[in-house]
Amino acid sequence: MKHLLSAADLSRDETLSILDTARQMHEIQQRDVKKLPALRGRTVVNLFFEDSTRTRSSFEIAGKWLSADVINVSAKGSSVSKGESLRDTVLTVGAMGVDGMIIRHHASGAPLQVSQWVDASVINAGDGMHEHPTQALLDAYTMRERLGDLAGKHVAIVGDLTHSRVVRSNLMLLRTLGAQVTLVAPPTLMPSGITTWAGSDGFAVTYDLDATLPQVDALMMLRVQRERMSGGFFPTPREYTVGFGLTRDRLRTLPDHAVICHPGPMNRGLEIAADAADEGRSVILDQVSAGVAVRMSVLYHLLAGGES
Amino acid sequence: MGDNVIDTPNVLLIRGADVLGEGRTDLLLQEGRIVDSGSLGAPPDAEVIDADGLVALPGLVDLHTHLREPGREDAETIRTGSSAAAAGGFTAVLAMANTSPVTDTAEAAERVWDLGQASGLVDVQPIGAVTKGLAGEELAELGLMARSRASVRVFSDDGKCVHDARLMRRALEYVKAFDGVVSQHAQEPRLADGQACCHEGELSGRLGLPGWPGVAEEVIVARDVMLARHTGSRVHIAHVSTAGSVEVIRWAKAQGIAVTAEVTPHHLLLTTDLLTGYDPTFKVNPPLRPEEDVEALREALADGTIDAVATDHAPHARHDKEHAFAEAAFGMLGLEQALSVVSTVMVEPGRMTWSQVAQVMSSRPAEIAGLDGHGIALAKDSPATLTLIDPTATYVVNREHSQSLSRNNPWHGRELTGRVQATFLRGRQTFTQGKVLA
Ligand SMILES: [Zn+2]
């Protein structure tokens, strides 16, 4: 495996191997001395065309704990406006002799395009409305730690599915791991063609959160931006919460063993009630702490070369 | 007449071409006209061109070409675009108005016209903008462009839709005075905004690309045919891309509404699944559509619902395409392979005859554009403006072999059947054996 561009790139064995290694990395994180020598002499660049402090720091720490040299390049602001093409930008960075390029871009597909232009291993750290494979890996990691093997488990993903890169990666990864997936959103926030897509990929789609909740093992609430109102995606935040929010009333219908995930940042009171985020079934902070371990594992799998 | 023969020694005998409706015919070209046809002997001073096995069509006319001059001469110039046109068998192209500055005045139109004349390879007929600066707010000086040396007859804000219904109505009414036609880029901007870059459907959902739904085209087509009916004017729909638009146009024609339509070679052959790899070469506006739409377009071209093939030749410098897909420029090259694509997708499978090709790529576009001297059947006394095609030649397209300054060629690596062998503009050979003749 040279690149990680899409969750679809990962076989079941590769996914399990990444998750198992992540568990070892997670254990090392609990120690006083956190550094491993695995990527000594390797250079990794964080090339972010869009701000994301959380993801960038997570990759940066992961690289450093594996002893890689980590460079942060902020290419924020459209390269178009600077008159430089994406290809020119990445060729310039690539010419510095990097082994891994971690790319965050506001446009879908950019990391895939970059992988065709440079020699380095490319990791997709989130591209437009497309994918965010390491987020899906850390979600799977977190759920697996609580629920065990995800095969046969039922995961519902609720919220703005159209604009979410998290949902696409999660759909593919969860299916690879054998989980059953249900997508819940108002029709306006469903990706186009979702019904044919669901048919061919074997997941369910519903507008009815109440009917779904009692059956799930894991509930993933996605952020819903209030700005979507101006696009006519839903009439008011109040109406959204009544239809699709994880309210206190709804919490009671969620099975006791089920876990609640949220990739953050949260709109408390809109898609998730304040106490839902903080209760025992919530694994939202676990997700954050798993992020570093999972990214260490990904970097290790892609860049450690013959040592693995 | 004898004196003129000495002044113009270019007497050409095209021997044995398959002339539509005539069978195997010799054509004698002199002083820009076909002076004789039939079974002819070569006059002593004539240059003889062996056209055995070749089909002769009236020179092709492209209703929709982007030449980029003035403003983006690094992507194409009127000269290089004319070369690409000649190589593609064209003898006239209509140059879209979205240059920089925009062709929205008589002076700007005359400048394009003059540069075309200077290149001398094809007739470059400027299209005038419908609105000033393509801003969609005020009418451009349509009448002055019509009265100019360039005699503009086609008006278009192509690249942008004239989306204000009242303005569109006024434009349609106004151009009646000089038998003009408005060529509409049908894209309702509230349903498909400037970010929209992928056919809206399952694939756009999977790829996370902003969707451009077919209905954004169809609602404008529907509105504009009703406006054409109301005003009694001619409206032309540029680059029709969906089955729904075809249905509306078919209905409108049955009602006797004066609507004409064009389809591009790429919408006749390429489908949206080419976007899977996010290759900006395949980013075009309107976007590539699914197979069902493509099939409807082929059918509509064959049955005459769609009047013409037009290339939407849109050259772009490499650095304008080497961006993330959503940020790369819209458009692909089209002039050089247009005939081959139509041959491959329509003639080879038996869906159209060469005589129908002559209609959709020459006579109908010339008629729609009100262009004199083009699209005229090849016979004694007609202009010696024609193209010779080898209907059986098969070749693999190499984007590096191009007359265009740009390389955004969607046909690269594809095998096509049917190839332009030579082009003649008013008796002068502009292209032969792979070379443009300056
Ligand atoms: Zn257009």
XYZ file of C-alpha atoms and ligand atoms in Angstrom:
747
model
C 0.000 0.000 0.000
C 1.592 3.247 -1.115
C -1.115 5.852 -0.580
C -4.163 6.254 1.619
C -6.544 8.251 -0.555
C -9.857 6.598 0.154
C -11.271 4.226 2.729
C -12.047 2.029 -0.268
C -8.296 1.497 -0.745
C -8.201 -0.625 2.424
C -8.924 -4.339 2.443
C -10.372 -5.964 5.530
C -6.951 -7.360 6.466
C -5.222 -4.027 5.987
C -7.882 -2.264 8.038
C -7.593 -4.738 10.889
C -3.819 -4.543 10.754
C -3.958 -0.719 10.995
C -6.432 -0.889 13.886
C -4.372 -3.501 15.761
C -1.160 -1.530 15.332
C -3.063 1.552 16.481
C -3.872 -0.246 19.725
C -0.160 -0.859 20.325
C 0.568 2.764 19.538
C -2.159 3.802 21.927
C -0.530 1.784 24.703
C 2.818 3.415 23.987
C 1.107 6.790 24.265
C 0.307 6.011 27.892
C 4.053 5.644 28.671
C 6.389 8.407 29.790
C 8.724 8.055 26.847
C 6.520 8.147 23.803
C 9.010 8.139 20.963
C 9.510 5.196 18.633
C 12.359 5.132 16.107
C 10.259 3.630 13.291
C 10.386 6.600 10.888
C 13.805 7.990 11.773
C 15.291 9.665 8.707
C 11.923 10.013 6.987
C 10.406 13.349 6.154
C 6.694 13.946 6.258
C 5.004 17.147 5.157
C 1.636 18.363 6.356
C 0.360 20.226 3.313
C -2.855 21.938 4.360
C -4.824 23.960 1.823
C -7.572 24.372 4.396
C -7.260 25.060 8.119
C -7.804 22.205 10.491
C -5.783 22.590 13.647
C -7.066 19.383 15.125
C -6.214 17.126 12.198
C -2.936 18.860 11.479
C -1.671 18.608 15.076
C -2.792 15.019 15.276
C -0.708 14.097 12.207
C 2.169 16.243 13.442
C 2.321 14.522 16.829
C 1.918 11.117 15.206
C 4.863 11.783 12.915
C 7.033 13.111 15.713
C 6.370 10.193 18.041
C 7.537 7.936 15.242
C 10.717 10.062 14.960
C 9.948 11.402 11.488
C 10.910 14.924 10.518
C 7.626 16.752 10.178
C 7.213 19.938 8.183
C 4.029 21.980 8.193
C 3.194 23.838 5.026
C 0.124 25.979 5.046
C -1.043 26.538 1.514
C -4.239 28.163 2.636
C -6.015 30.468 0.295
C -6.717 29.329 -3.192
C -3.613 28.508 -5.187
C -5.671 29.672 -8.140
C -5.644 33.220 -6.847
C -1.877 33.094 -6.429
C -1.625 32.080 -10.054
C 0.090 28.840 -9.191
C -1.466 25.530 -10.104
C -1.954 22.739 -7.583
C 0.497 20.674 -9.601
C 3.185 23.380 -9.397
C 2.656 23.723 -5.653
C 3.010 20.036 -4.873
C 5.914 19.548 -7.270
C 7.759 22.329 -5.456
C 7.112 20.709 -2.088
C 7.884 17.253 -3.470
C 11.202 18.468 -4.828
C 12.348 18.987 -1.246
C 12.602 15.222 -0.957
C 9.666 14.204 1.202
C 8.595 10.616 1.823
C 5.047 11.321 2.856
C 2.587 14.072 1.960
C -0.423 14.548 4.170
C -2.914 16.601 2.212
C -5.934 18.495 3.343
C -7.776 20.266 0.562
C -11.077 22.095 0.195
C -11.680 20.401 -3.179
C -12.733 16.784 -3.591
C -10.221 14.540 -5.303
C -7.185 16.791 -4.827
C -5.103 14.155 -2.934
C -5.808 11.587 -5.663
C -4.658 14.054 -8.307
C -1.541 14.860 -6.270
C -0.682 11.169 -5.940
C -0.371 11.068 -9.726
C 2.138 13.914 -9.783
C 4.562 13.178 -6.920
C 6.721 10.252 -5.819
C 5.853 10.539 -2.130
C 3.192 8.517 -0.356
C 0.041 10.607 -0.186
C -2.381 10.531 2.726
C -5.767 12.131 2.329
C -6.390 14.213 5.435
C -9.790 15.339 4.199
C -10.768 16.485 0.699
C -13.774 18.694 0.095
C -17.050 16.853 0.443
C -15.366 13.607 -0.469
C -13.440 11.582 2.106
C -11.510 11.597 5.338
C -10.166 8.049 5.667
C -8.136 8.500 8.873
C -11.234 9.928 10.573
C -13.134 6.796 9.574
C -10.287 4.664 10.918
C -10.335 6.420 14.260
C -14.108 6.165 14.418
C -13.863 2.438 13.740
C -11.069 2.125 16.271
C -13.119 3.839 18.943
C -16.250 1.803 18.282
C -14.267 -1.420 18.171
C -12.641 -0.724 21.541
C -16.093 -0.436 23.108
C -18.133 -2.888 21.082
C -15.590 -5.504 19.990
C -15.612 -6.898 16.438
C -17.801 -4.639 14.294
C -19.023 -7.426 12.017
C -22.802 -7.517 12.284
C -22.957 -4.391 14.438
C -25.452 -1.691 13.444
C -24.141 1.847 12.991
C -26.409 4.799 12.214
C -24.911 7.982 10.764
C -27.122 11.021 11.239
C -26.911 14.553 9.930
C -25.573 16.546 7.015
C -24.577 13.646 4.785
C -24.321 15.728 1.613
C -21.508 17.961 2.765
C -19.747 15.463 5.008
C -16.511 13.836 3.951
C -16.671 11.732 7.104
C -19.738 9.845 5.980
C -18.303 8.567 2.708
C -15.186 7.149 4.330
C -17.165 5.684 7.191
C -19.639 4.002 4.872
C -16.887 2.181 3.031
C -14.792 1.292 6.029
C -17.716 0.052 8.108
C -18.912 -2.084 5.220
C -15.386 -3.510 4.852
C -15.531 -4.451 8.521
C -18.908 -6.110 8.059
C -21.033 -3.604 9.959
C -24.603 -2.774 9.006
C -25.033 0.925 8.248
C -28.098 3.163 8.210
C -27.970 6.769 7.046
C -30.448 9.190 8.554
C -31.070 12.735 7.340
C -33.758 14.910 5.806
C -33.910 14.307 2.022
C -32.256 17.675 1.356
C -29.115 16.626 3.214
C -28.743 13.241 1.529
C -26.093 12.956 -1.221
C -27.591 12.807 -4.713
C -28.315 9.358 -6.031
C -28.166 7.920 -2.519
C -30.909 5.372 -3.088
C -29.191 3.661 -6.024
C -25.894 3.952 -4.199
C -27.387 2.341 -1.101
C -28.801 -0.461 -3.210
C -25.482 -1.331 -4.788
C -23.370 -0.887 -1.663
C -25.737 -2.525 0.797
C -26.646 0.083 3.343
C -29.971 1.552 4.430
C -31.367 5.059 4.105
C -34.172 6.501 6.200
C -35.688 9.837 7.247
C -36.930 8.326 10.501
C -34.478 8.670 13.364
C -36.930 7.484 16.011
C -37.467 4.169 14.286
C -33.728 3.681 13.912
C -32.441 4.535 17.395
C -33.601 1.477 19.355
C -31.782 -0.829 16.938
C -28.302 0.660 16.863
C -25.038 -0.333 18.482
C -23.363 2.909 17.522
C -24.774 6.304 16.684
C -22.660 8.800 14.802
C -23.994 12.343 14.939
C -22.607 14.698 12.276
C -22.278 18.423 12.557
C -25.055 20.453 10.956
C -24.146 23.985 10.113
C -26.746 26.604 10.849
C -25.757 28.251 7.549
C -27.428 25.405 5.678
C -30.696 27.153 6.494
C -29.930 29.866 3.955
C -29.510 27.152 1.337
C -33.014 25.947 2.118
C -31.792 22.579 3.380
C -34.106 22.857 6.383
C -36.476 25.549 7.627
C -35.233 26.291 11.160
C -32.741 24.858 13.663
C -35.679 24.033 15.912
C -37.293 21.932 13.247
C -33.999 20.192 12.557
C -33.528 19.289 16.207
C -37.053 17.938 16.493
C -36.578 15.752 13.446
C -32.928 14.739 13.574
C -31.277 15.890 16.792
C -30.118 13.549 19.530
C -32.357 15.087 22.157
C -32.650 14.064 25.772
C -35.923 12.273 25.003
C -34.360 10.332 22.201
C -31.444 9.279 24.404
C -33.857 7.136 26.395
C -34.632 5.025 23.363
C -30.964 4.364 22.620
C -29.858 0.910 23.837
C -27.702 0.990 26.982
C -24.733 -0.661 25.326
C -24.733 1.694 22.335
C -22.026 4.310 21.872
C -22.383 7.897 20.668
C -19.752 9.337 18.331
C -19.305 12.791 16.868
C -16.360 13.830 14.700
C -16.636 17.397 16.050
C -16.852 20.250 16.283
C -20.285 19.915 17.899
C -23.273 22.240 17.813
C -24.639 21.476 21.251
C -28.366 21.921 21.281
C -28.709 21.555 17.523
C -27.686 18.068 16.449
C -26.777 16.866 19.914
C -28.171 17.736 23.352
C -25.583 19.005 25.778
C -25.897 16.090 28.194
C -25.866 13.532 25.392
C -22.354 14.586 24.545
C -21.198 14.147 28.099
C -22.905 10.968 29.181
C -21.247 7.580 29.665
C -22.165 6.235 26.266
C -20.426 9.118 24.533
C -16.995 8.258 23.124
C -16.353 11.668 21.639
C -13.188 12.328 23.652
C -11.971 8.784 23.009
C -12.201 9.571 19.318
C -9.878 12.528 19.733
C -7.302 10.568 21.705
C -7.468 7.658 19.260
C -6.659 10.078 16.457
C -2.947 10.212 17.165
C -2.602 6.436 17.596
C -4.476 5.711 14.382
C -2.413 8.222 12.422
C 0.802 6.776 13.867
C -0.357 3.401 12.643
C -1.184 4.742 9.173
C 2.171 6.492 8.851
C 3.891 3.349 10.049
C 2.071 1.169 7.522
C 2.779 3.490 4.616
C 6.267 4.692 5.387
C 8.123 2.219 7.577
C 8.971 0.259 4.438
C 10.964 -2.950 4.907
C 10.847 -2.661 8.669
C 7.188 -3.638 8.945
C -11.969 34.430 -68.293
C -8.868 33.136 -70.076
C -6.744 35.909 -68.575
C -7.842 35.021 -65.084
C -6.728 31.441 -65.534
C -3.204 32.711 -66.067
C -3.479 34.994 -63.017
C -4.607 32.131 -60.839
C -2.728 29.037 -61.849
C -4.419 27.120 -59.042
C -6.665 25.033 -61.188
C -7.412 21.934 -59.188
C -8.942 18.718 -60.318
C -10.232 16.555 -57.496
C -10.473 13.159 -59.090
C -12.883 10.431 -58.105
C -14.328 11.746 -54.845
C -17.589 10.377 -53.567
C -19.797 13.442 -53.856
C -23.060 13.193 -51.980
C -25.916 12.262 -54.227
C -23.662 12.105 -57.287
C -21.496 9.069 -56.651
C -17.937 9.040 -57.953
C -17.303 12.482 -59.390
C -14.450 14.693 -60.563
C -14.565 18.307 -59.415
C -12.765 21.081 -61.248
C -11.909 24.011 -58.989
C -10.980 27.393 -60.339
C -11.158 30.933 -58.995
C -12.770 29.791 -55.831
C -15.636 27.966 -57.453
C -16.459 24.545 -58.721
C -16.475 25.254 -62.432
C -17.264 21.758 -63.624
C -18.154 18.371 -62.260
C -18.767 14.911 -63.601
C -16.355 12.650 -65.381
C -13.663 15.092 -66.425
C -10.269 14.995 -68.036
C -7.523 17.029 -66.370
C -6.813 20.372 -68.077
C -3.096 20.664 -68.916
C -2.349 23.279 -66.211
C -4.325 21.604 -63.424
C -2.985 20.155 -60.242
C -4.650 16.765 -59.784
C -5.715 15.467 -56.407
C -6.491 11.790 -56.230
C -9.607 11.449 -54.096
C -10.315 7.835 -54.799
C -12.176 6.358 -51.834
C -12.667 9.757 -50.212
C -15.973 11.413 -49.389
C -16.374 15.068 -50.349
C -18.512 17.228 -48.051
C -19.199 20.942 -48.140
C -16.716 22.609 -45.757
C -17.681 22.115 -42.125
C -19.124 25.010 -40.117
C -18.748 25.215 -36.350
C -21.418 27.183 -34.534
C -19.518 27.207 -31.259
C -15.777 27.854 -31.042
C -13.737 29.590 -28.364
C -10.673 31.221 -29.893
C -9.416 33.066 -26.774
C -8.147 36.080 -28.715
C -8.152 38.770 -27.469
C -7.123 38.143 -23.881
C -5.791 34.632 -23.616
C -3.418 34.294 -26.523
C -1.394 31.797 -24.468
C -4.267 29.308 -24.799
C -5.247 29.965 -28.436
C -5.124 32.705 -31.029
C -7.393 33.322 -33.951
C -4.522 32.075 -36.087
C -3.892 28.812 -34.184
C -7.588 28.177 -33.691
C -8.101 28.670 -37.436
C -5.341 26.132 -38.080
C -7.031 23.624 -35.785
C -10.298 24.300 -37.599
C -8.775 23.772 -41.045
C -7.179 20.540 -39.813
C -10.599 19.443 -38.621
C -12.186 20.020 -42.024
C -13.839 23.319 -41.095
C -14.086 26.267 -43.418
C -15.998 28.560 -41.073
C -16.189 28.908 -37.319
C -18.323 31.118 -35.125
C -16.161 32.637 -32.431
C -17.787 32.925 -29.019
C -17.933 36.331 -27.383
C -16.426 35.482 -23.988
C -13.002 36.857 -24.787
C -11.252 39.589 -22.832
C -12.482 42.170 -23.583
C -15.831 40.638 -24.430
C -17.081 40.894 -28.019
C -19.918 43.241 -27.131
C -19.328 46.160 -29.508
C -19.103 46.625 -33.265
C -15.397 47.456 -32.937
C -14.623 44.280 -31.004
C -16.551 42.188 -33.529
C -14.747 43.801 -36.466
C -11.410 43.130 -34.854
C -12.152 39.402 -34.586
C -13.454 39.378 -38.139
C -10.322 41.128 -39.447
C -7.964 38.782 -37.615
C -9.847 35.860 -39.103
C -9.525 37.306 -42.586
C -5.818 37.860 -42.004
C -5.306 34.251 -40.999
C -7.151 33.243 -44.142
C -7.570 29.601 -43.174
C -11.247 29.645 -42.269
C -13.898 32.319 -42.121
C -14.028 33.494 -38.528
C -17.466 34.894 -37.878
C -17.744 36.652 -34.512
C -20.643 35.951 -32.180
C -21.760 39.026 -30.300
C -22.497 39.080 -26.588
C -26.172 39.384 -25.675
C -25.402 41.528 -22.649
C -22.655 44.044 -21.924
C -19.626 42.279 -20.513
C -21.688 39.070 -20.296
C -22.958 40.529 -17.043
C -26.550 39.560 -17.759
C -27.847 43.038 -16.925
C -28.059 45.269 -20.003
C -28.290 44.438 -23.686
C -25.072 44.864 -25.635
C -25.203 46.935 -28.846
C -26.749 44.126 -30.820
C -27.828 46.292 -33.751
C -24.456 48.000 -34.161
C -22.742 44.619 -34.200
C -25.243 43.452 -36.792
C -24.571 46.513 -38.964
C -20.798 46.278 -38.567
C -18.371 44.955 -41.181
C -18.610 41.633 -39.330
C -22.404 41.397 -39.897
C -22.994 39.640 -36.607
C -26.108 37.466 -36.653
C -25.571 35.126 -33.710
C -25.588 36.467 -30.164
C -24.613 34.555 -27.067
C -23.410 35.049 -23.506
C -21.999 31.530 -23.683
C -20.265 30.459 -20.532
C -23.129 32.197 -18.797
C -26.845 31.782 -19.158
C -29.036 34.771 -19.959
C -31.074 33.840 -16.911
C -33.182 36.964 -16.481
C -36.401 36.060 -18.267
C -37.295 39.629 -19.126
C -33.883 40.361 -20.603
C -34.007 37.155 -22.614
C -37.395 38.157 -23.932
C -36.099 41.584 -24.985
C -33.026 40.080 -26.665
C -35.178 37.684 -28.660
C -37.476 40.502 -29.741
C -34.672 42.879 -30.597
C -32.690 40.585 -32.896
C -35.754 40.031 -35.093
C -34.950 43.338 -36.778
C -31.909 41.820 -38.475
C -32.845 38.142 -38.454
C -30.500 37.412 -35.598
C -30.589 34.430 -33.335
C -29.817 34.113 -29.635
C -27.706 31.095 -28.755
C -28.449 30.213 -25.162
C -26.118 28.528 -22.691
C -28.937 26.921 -20.714
C -27.979 26.755 -17.044
C -30.341 28.041 -14.389
C -27.788 29.523 -11.988
C -29.802 28.849 -8.840
C -29.989 25.162 -9.703
C -26.415 24.835 -10.990
C -24.109 27.595 -9.819
C -20.560 28.335 -10.876
C -19.179 25.612 -8.603
C -21.312 22.900 -10.188
C -18.945 20.680 -12.133
C -20.277 17.122 -12.220
C -23.531 15.662 -13.471
C -25.722 15.439 -10.375
C -26.351 11.799 -9.640
C -24.919 8.871 -7.791
C -21.410 9.596 -9.030
C -21.377 13.223 -7.863
C -22.617 11.941 -4.510
C -19.801 9.432 -4.311
C -17.101 11.788 -5.548
C -18.241 14.679 -3.388
C -18.339 17.005 -6.386
C -20.890 19.829 -6.619
C -23.749 18.543 -8.757
C -25.009 20.086 -12.023
C -28.465 18.555 -12.434
C -29.981 18.052 -15.857
C -33.054 19.974 -14.755
C -30.986 23.187 -14.510
C -30.611 22.994 -18.283
C -34.120 21.752 -18.990
C -35.979 24.551 -17.173
C -34.157 27.168 -19.247
C -34.747 25.279 -22.497
C -38.426 25.029 -21.624
C -38.649 28.691 -20.698
C -36.796 29.856 -23.786
C -38.847 27.907 -26.286
C -41.935 29.496 -24.727
C -40.302 32.913 -25.024
C -39.437 32.150 -28.656
C -43.060 31.232 -29.275
C -44.268 34.379 -27.587
C -41.898 36.686 -29.441
C -41.915 34.810 -32.749
C -38.123 34.822 -32.693
C -35.437 32.291 -33.329
C -33.706 30.744 -30.339
C -30.796 28.346 -30.539
C -29.882 26.030 -27.666
C -26.147 25.578 -27.299
C -24.600 22.246 -26.289
C -27.747 20.333 -25.361
C -26.771 17.644 -22.885
C -29.828 15.897 -21.483
C -32.650 13.649 -22.621
C -35.112 16.050 -20.964
C -33.910 18.978 -23.099
C -34.298 16.815 -26.189
C -37.893 16.058 -25.232
C -38.686 19.742 -24.809
C -37.059 20.664 -28.136
C -38.873 17.861 -29.928
C -42.161 19.106 -28.545
C -41.346 22.716 -29.412
C -40.490 21.841 -33.008
C -43.724 19.927 -33.326
C -45.505 23.136 -32.267
C -43.718 25.062 -34.995
C -41.622 27.096 -32.588
C -38.410 28.420 -34.177
C -35.954 26.570 -32.019
C -32.709 25.006 -33.182
C -30.178 23.092 -31.146
C -26.654 21.793 -31.223
C -24.822 18.923 -29.548
C -21.074 18.629 -29.014
C -18.991 15.652 -30.115
C -18.039 14.991 -26.496
C -21.637 14.833 -25.316
C -22.266 12.299 -28.100
C -19.574 9.929 -26.958
C -18.227 10.540 -23.452
C -20.083 9.742 -20.234
C -19.890 11.077 -16.714
C -18.103 8.035 -15.287
C -14.898 9.410 -16.846
C -14.799 11.745 -13.844
C -13.995 8.922 -11.432
C -10.300 9.810 -11.570
C -10.911 13.574 -11.141
C -9.060 14.283 -14.408
C -9.777 17.947 -15.245
C -9.455 17.162 -18.963
C -13.010 15.857 -18.671
C -14.341 18.905 -16.855
C -16.713 20.651 -19.212
C -19.820 22.793 -18.983
C -22.449 21.379 -19.253
C -20.908 18.289 -17.693
C -20.638 14.866 -19.261
C -23.879 13.008 -18.647
C -24.842 9.350 -18.116
C -25.325 6.875 -20.942
C -29.144 7.386 -21.102
C -28.670 11.055 -21.927
C -25.903 10.316 -24.426
C -28.141 7.818 -26.176
C -31.013 10.331 -26.352
C -28.665 12.896 -27.915
C -27.528 10.442 -30.596
C -31.097 9.608 -31.420
C -32.080 13.280 -31.549
C -29.196 14.124 -33.862
C -30.088 11.280 -36.198
C -33.784 12.209 -36.359
C -33.179 15.933 -36.802
C -34.468 17.108 -33.410
C -30.950 18.376 -32.831
C -29.955 20.402 -35.862
C -26.212 20.607 -35.637
C -22.985 19.331 -34.179
C -20.946 22.165 -32.684
C -17.604 21.639 -31.015
C -17.532 24.057 -28.047
C -13.773 23.952 -28.730
C -12.400 25.399 -25.486
C -8.625 25.579 -25.360
C -6.945 26.057 -21.981
C -3.306 26.507 -21.034
C -1.941 23.592 -19.016
C -1.698 25.570 -15.796
C -5.394 26.418 -15.958
C -6.266 22.728 -15.949
C -3.701 21.498 -13.403
C -5.799 22.402 -10.402
C -8.015 20.394 -8.124
C -10.947 19.251 -10.279
C -13.476 21.689 -8.830
C -11.085 24.600 -9.425
C -9.798 23.745 -12.901
C -11.117 25.563 -15.959
C -14.166 24.201 -17.796
C -13.741 23.021 -21.374
C -12.035 20.722 -23.823
C -10.612 20.899 -27.326
C -12.902 19.865 -30.142
C -12.141 21.188 -33.630
C -9.600 18.677 -34.848
C -11.431 15.454 -33.985
C -15.075 16.558 -34.316
C -15.635 14.921 -37.688
C -13.893 11.718 -36.583
C -16.036 11.498 -33.475
C -19.242 11.964 -35.445
C -18.000 9.406 -37.938
C -17.151 6.927 -35.189
C -20.278 7.310 -33.124
C -22.896 7.996 -35.807
C -21.726 6.901 -39.269
C -19.792 3.718 -38.442
C -22.669 2.113 -36.534
C -25.042 3.047 -39.349
C -27.015 5.674 -37.447
C -26.331 8.452 -39.944
C -25.291 8.758 -43.562
C -22.588 11.099 -44.838
C -25.290 13.191 -46.356
C -26.796 13.670 -42.889
C -23.338 14.549 -41.604
C -23.123 17.236 -44.290
C -26.383 18.617 -42.956
C -25.521 18.672 -39.261
C -21.932 19.811 -39.648
C -22.245 22.172 -42.598
C -25.538 23.204 -44.175
C -27.704 23.536 -41.034
C -25.073 25.427 -39.016
C -24.485 27.780 -41.959
C -28.218 28.348 -42.225
C -28.682 28.943 -38.484
C -25.815 31.429 -38.500
C -26.951 33.135 -41.700
C -23.531 32.511 -43.205
C -23.148 33.051 -46.945
C -20.910 30.874 -49.072
C -20.855 27.912 -46.702
C -22.811 24.721 -46.350
C -23.677 24.618 -50.025
C -23.994 21.281 -51.813
C -21.042 20.530 -54.086
C -22.083 21.090 -57.693
C -21.156 23.133 -60.711
C -21.073 26.874 -59.841
C -21.085 26.390 -56.084
C -18.184 27.688 -53.948
C -15.092 25.464 -53.890
C -15.368 25.223 -50.135
C -15.166 21.598 -49.174
C -13.500 18.917 -47.189
C -12.301 15.456 -48.182
C -12.761 12.627 -45.743
C -11.308 9.147 -45.649
C -14.237 7.246 -44.156
C -12.220 4.106 -43.382
C -9.007 5.589 -41.956
C -8.509 4.626 -38.333
C -6.096 6.406 -36.021
C -5.208 6.868 -32.375
C -5.407 10.474 -31.208
C -2.215 11.935 -29.799
C -2.810 15.253 -28.095
C 0.745 16.383 -28.865
C -0.059 16.392 -32.582
C -2.277 19.421 -32.576
C -2.579 22.759 -34.289
C -4.079 24.221 -31.130
C -1.858 25.969 -28.601
C -3.541 23.923 -25.883
C -3.509 20.231 -25.051
C -6.737 19.644 -23.122
C -7.840 17.010 -25.576
C -10.385 14.485 -24.274
C -9.749 12.136 -27.213
C -6.099 11.497 -26.368
C -5.326 7.797 -26.673
C -8.654 6.948 -28.304
C -9.026 5.164 -31.605
C -11.343 6.924 -34.041
C -12.517 6.004 -37.517
C -12.991 8.522 -40.331
C -10.429 11.185 -40.911
C -10.198 14.561 -42.607
C -7.727 14.366 -45.510
C -7.945 17.823 -47.024
C -9.799 21.106 -46.645
C -10.457 23.747 -49.304
C -11.629 27.291 -48.692
C -12.870 28.999 -51.885
C -10.609 26.839 -54.004
C -7.520 27.227 -51.864
C -6.207 24.180 -50.075
C -5.911 25.008 -46.357
C -5.091 21.533 -45.064
C -3.710 18.406 -46.615
C -1.750 15.343 -45.552
C -1.596 16.376 -41.931
C -0.340 19.880 -42.688
C -2.043 23.243 -42.485
C -1.116 25.353 -45.495
C -0.523 28.935 -44.536
Zn -21.578 27.129 -23.044
